[in-house]
Amino acid sequence: FWVRGLIIDTLRGNFLKIDRHKYVRLAYHGFSPISSDLRKHLYSRAFNKMPSFTERHFVNMDTVFQHVDAHLFALLVDLKDKGEHEFLDLKTYDGIYRQVRECIDLCHRDGVIKDEAALNPEKYIIPDPDMVPMLQKMKES
C-alpha cells in the first residue's frame, strides 16, 4: 500500500499519488479509496490556480521510514471516522498526525526501538545471501 512519493494531506486525512504535473491520480482517506469526483473536487486545479502541495499540511513520503507514520496515521483516520472513540472526536486530522510524529520521534530518541533490535537482531534482520556479492561487485566497479 505504501510507496515512496505519496503525499499525506494531514488536514483532511488523505493520501495522494500525484504525477509530474501535480495532478492527483489516486487518493485515499485513511485506507478507503476516494471517488474520482470527490478527488477532482478536492485537488483539481481551479482557474489560474495550480495546487503546489507545499503547504504545511502536505507531507511528502520520500523515505521508507515514513511508512510507519503513514500506516499509523491511516489507522487513526479510520478509527476517528468510525466515531467509536470519543477522544478522537475532539482531535483534528492534523493534530492526530502531529501526535503520531511526536510519538515516533520519541521512540527513536529514547532508544526503545534500537535497544529492542540490538537484544534480538535475528528477529529483525533478515540475512540476504545476495547482499555480500552485490556489495563486492559495487566495490569493484
PDB file of N, CA, C and O in Angstrom, residues 6-7 40 45 55 81-82 86 92 96 102 105 107 109 117 123 131 134:
ATOM      1  N   LEU A   6       4.301   9.235  -2.161  1.00  0.00           N
ATOM      2  CA  LEU A   6       2.952   9.631  -1.760  1.00  0.00           C
ATOM      3  C   LEU A   6       3.015  10.963  -1.030  1.00  0.00           C
ATOM      4  O   LEU A   6       4.044  11.330  -0.459  1.00  0.00           O
ATOM      5  N   ILE A   7       1.909  11.657  -1.023  1.00  0.00           N
ATOM      6  CA  ILE A   7       1.789  12.886  -0.251  1.00  0.00           C
ATOM      7  C   ILE A   7       0.662  12.683   0.754  1.00  0.00           C
ATOM      8  O   ILE A   7      -0.417  12.210   0.399  1.00  0.00           O
ATOM      9  N   LYS A  40     -11.319  14.935  -7.599  1.00  0.00           N
ATOM     10  CA  LYS A  40     -11.197  16.082  -8.510  1.00  0.00           C
ATOM     11  C   LYS A  40     -11.696  17.365  -7.842  1.00  0.00           C
ATOM     12  O   LYS A  40     -11.126  18.432  -8.028  1.00  0.00           O
ATOM     13  N   ARG A  45      -7.220  21.576 -10.318  1.00  0.00           N
ATOM     14  CA  ARG A  45      -6.827  22.969 -10.494  1.00  0.00           C
ATOM     15  C   ARG A  45      -8.052  23.861 -10.650  1.00  0.00           C
ATOM     16  O   ARG A  45      -8.959  23.540 -11.389  1.00  0.00           O
ATOM     17  N   GLU A  55       2.230  23.377   1.045  1.00  0.00           N
ATOM     18  CA  GLU A  55       1.748  23.938   2.298  1.00  0.00           C
ATOM     19  C   GLU A  55       2.107  23.011   3.455  1.00  0.00           C
ATOM     20  O   GLU A  55       2.407  21.844   3.273  1.00  0.00           O
ATOM     21  N   ASP A  81     -13.012   8.238  11.990  1.00  0.00           N
ATOM     22  CA  ASP A  81     -14.207   8.288  11.146  1.00  0.00           C
ATOM     23  C   ASP A  81     -15.312   7.347  11.611  1.00  0.00           C
ATOM     24  O   ASP A  81     -16.485   7.608  11.379  1.00  0.00           O
ATOM     25  N   LYS A  82     -14.946   6.254  12.268  1.00  0.00           N
ATOM     26  CA  LYS A  82     -15.957   5.333  12.788  1.00  0.00           C
ATOM     27  C   LYS A  82     -16.713   5.950  13.962  1.00  0.00           C
ATOM     28  O   LYS A  82     -17.820   5.534  14.269  1.00  0.00           O
ATOM     29  N   GLU A  86     -14.331   8.440  21.608  1.00  0.00           N
ATOM     30  CA  GLU A  86     -14.645   9.836  21.918  1.00  0.00           C
ATOM     31  C   GLU A  86     -13.416  10.735  21.924  1.00  0.00           C
ATOM     32  O   GLU A  86     -13.479  11.880  21.483  1.00  0.00           O
ATOM     33  N   THR A  92      -8.336  17.035  15.455  1.00  0.00           N
ATOM     34  CA  THR A  92      -8.336  17.209  14.003  1.00  0.00           C
ATOM     35  C   THR A  92      -7.404  16.160  13.401  1.00  0.00           C
ATOM     36  O   THR A  92      -6.568  15.592  14.095  1.00  0.00           O
ATOM     37  N   ILE A  96      -3.850  14.789  14.969  1.00  0.00           N
ATOM     38  CA  ILE A  96      -3.533  13.362  15.099  1.00  0.00           C
ATOM     39  C   ILE A  96      -2.191  13.072  14.433  1.00  0.00           C
ATOM     40  O   ILE A  96      -1.342  12.385  15.000  1.00  0.00           O
ATOM     41  N   GLU A 102       5.261  12.983  16.841  1.00  0.00           N
ATOM     42  CA  GLU A 102       5.913  13.175  18.134  1.00  0.00           C
ATOM     43  C   GLU A 102       6.228  11.835  18.797  1.00  0.00           C
ATOM     44  O   GLU A 102       7.317  11.650  19.344  1.00  0.00           O
ATOM     45  N   ASP A 105       9.068  10.054  16.911  1.00  0.00           N
ATOM     46  CA  ASP A 105      10.329  10.726  17.233  1.00  0.00           C
ATOM     47  C   ASP A 105      10.804  10.358  18.634  1.00  0.00           C
ATOM     48  O   ASP A 105      11.992  10.118  18.854  1.00  0.00           O
ATOM     49  N   CYS A 107      10.172   7.588  20.316  1.00  0.00           N
ATOM     50  CA  CYS A 107      10.666   6.198  20.305  1.00  0.00           C
ATOM     51  C   CYS A 107      12.087   6.127  19.766  1.00  0.00           C
ATOM     52  O   CYS A 107      12.911   5.368  20.270  1.00  0.00           O
ATOM     53  N   ARG A 109      14.271   8.680  19.739  1.00  0.00           N
ATOM     54  CA  ARG A 109      15.155   9.488  20.581  1.00  0.00           C
ATOM     55  C   ARG A 109      15.561   8.752  21.857  1.00  0.00           C
ATOM     56  O   ARG A 109      16.699   8.810  22.270  1.00  0.00           O
ATOM     57  N   ALA A 117      15.956  -4.023  19.082  1.00  0.00           N
ATOM     58  CA  ALA A 117      16.580  -4.686  17.929  1.00  0.00           C
ATOM     59  C   ALA A 117      17.963  -5.214  18.288  1.00  0.00           C
ATOM     60  O   ALA A 117      18.362  -6.295  17.832  1.00  0.00           O
ATOM     61  N   LYS A 123      15.706 -11.519  15.010  1.00  0.00           N
ATOM     62  CA  LYS A 123      14.258 -11.334  14.862  1.00  0.00           C
ATOM     63  C   LYS A 123      13.933 -10.220  13.872  1.00  0.00           C
ATOM     64  O   LYS A 123      12.899 -10.239  13.211  1.00  0.00           O
ATOM     65  N   MET A 131      23.507 -10.242  -0.751  1.00  0.00           N
ATOM     66  CA  MET A 131      23.984  -8.913  -0.347  1.00  0.00           C
ATOM     67  C   MET A 131      25.499  -8.776  -0.477  1.00  0.00           C
ATOM     68  O   MET A 131      25.986  -7.811  -1.058  1.00  0.00           O
ATOM     69  N   MET A 134      26.746  -8.666  -4.101  1.00  0.00           N
ATOM     70  CA  MET A 134      26.334  -7.411  -4.719  1.00  0.00           C
ATOM     71  C   MET A 134      27.235  -6.263  -4.265  1.00  0.00           C
ATOM     72  O   MET A 134      27.686  -5.450  -5.074  1.00  0.00           O
TER      73      MET A 134
END
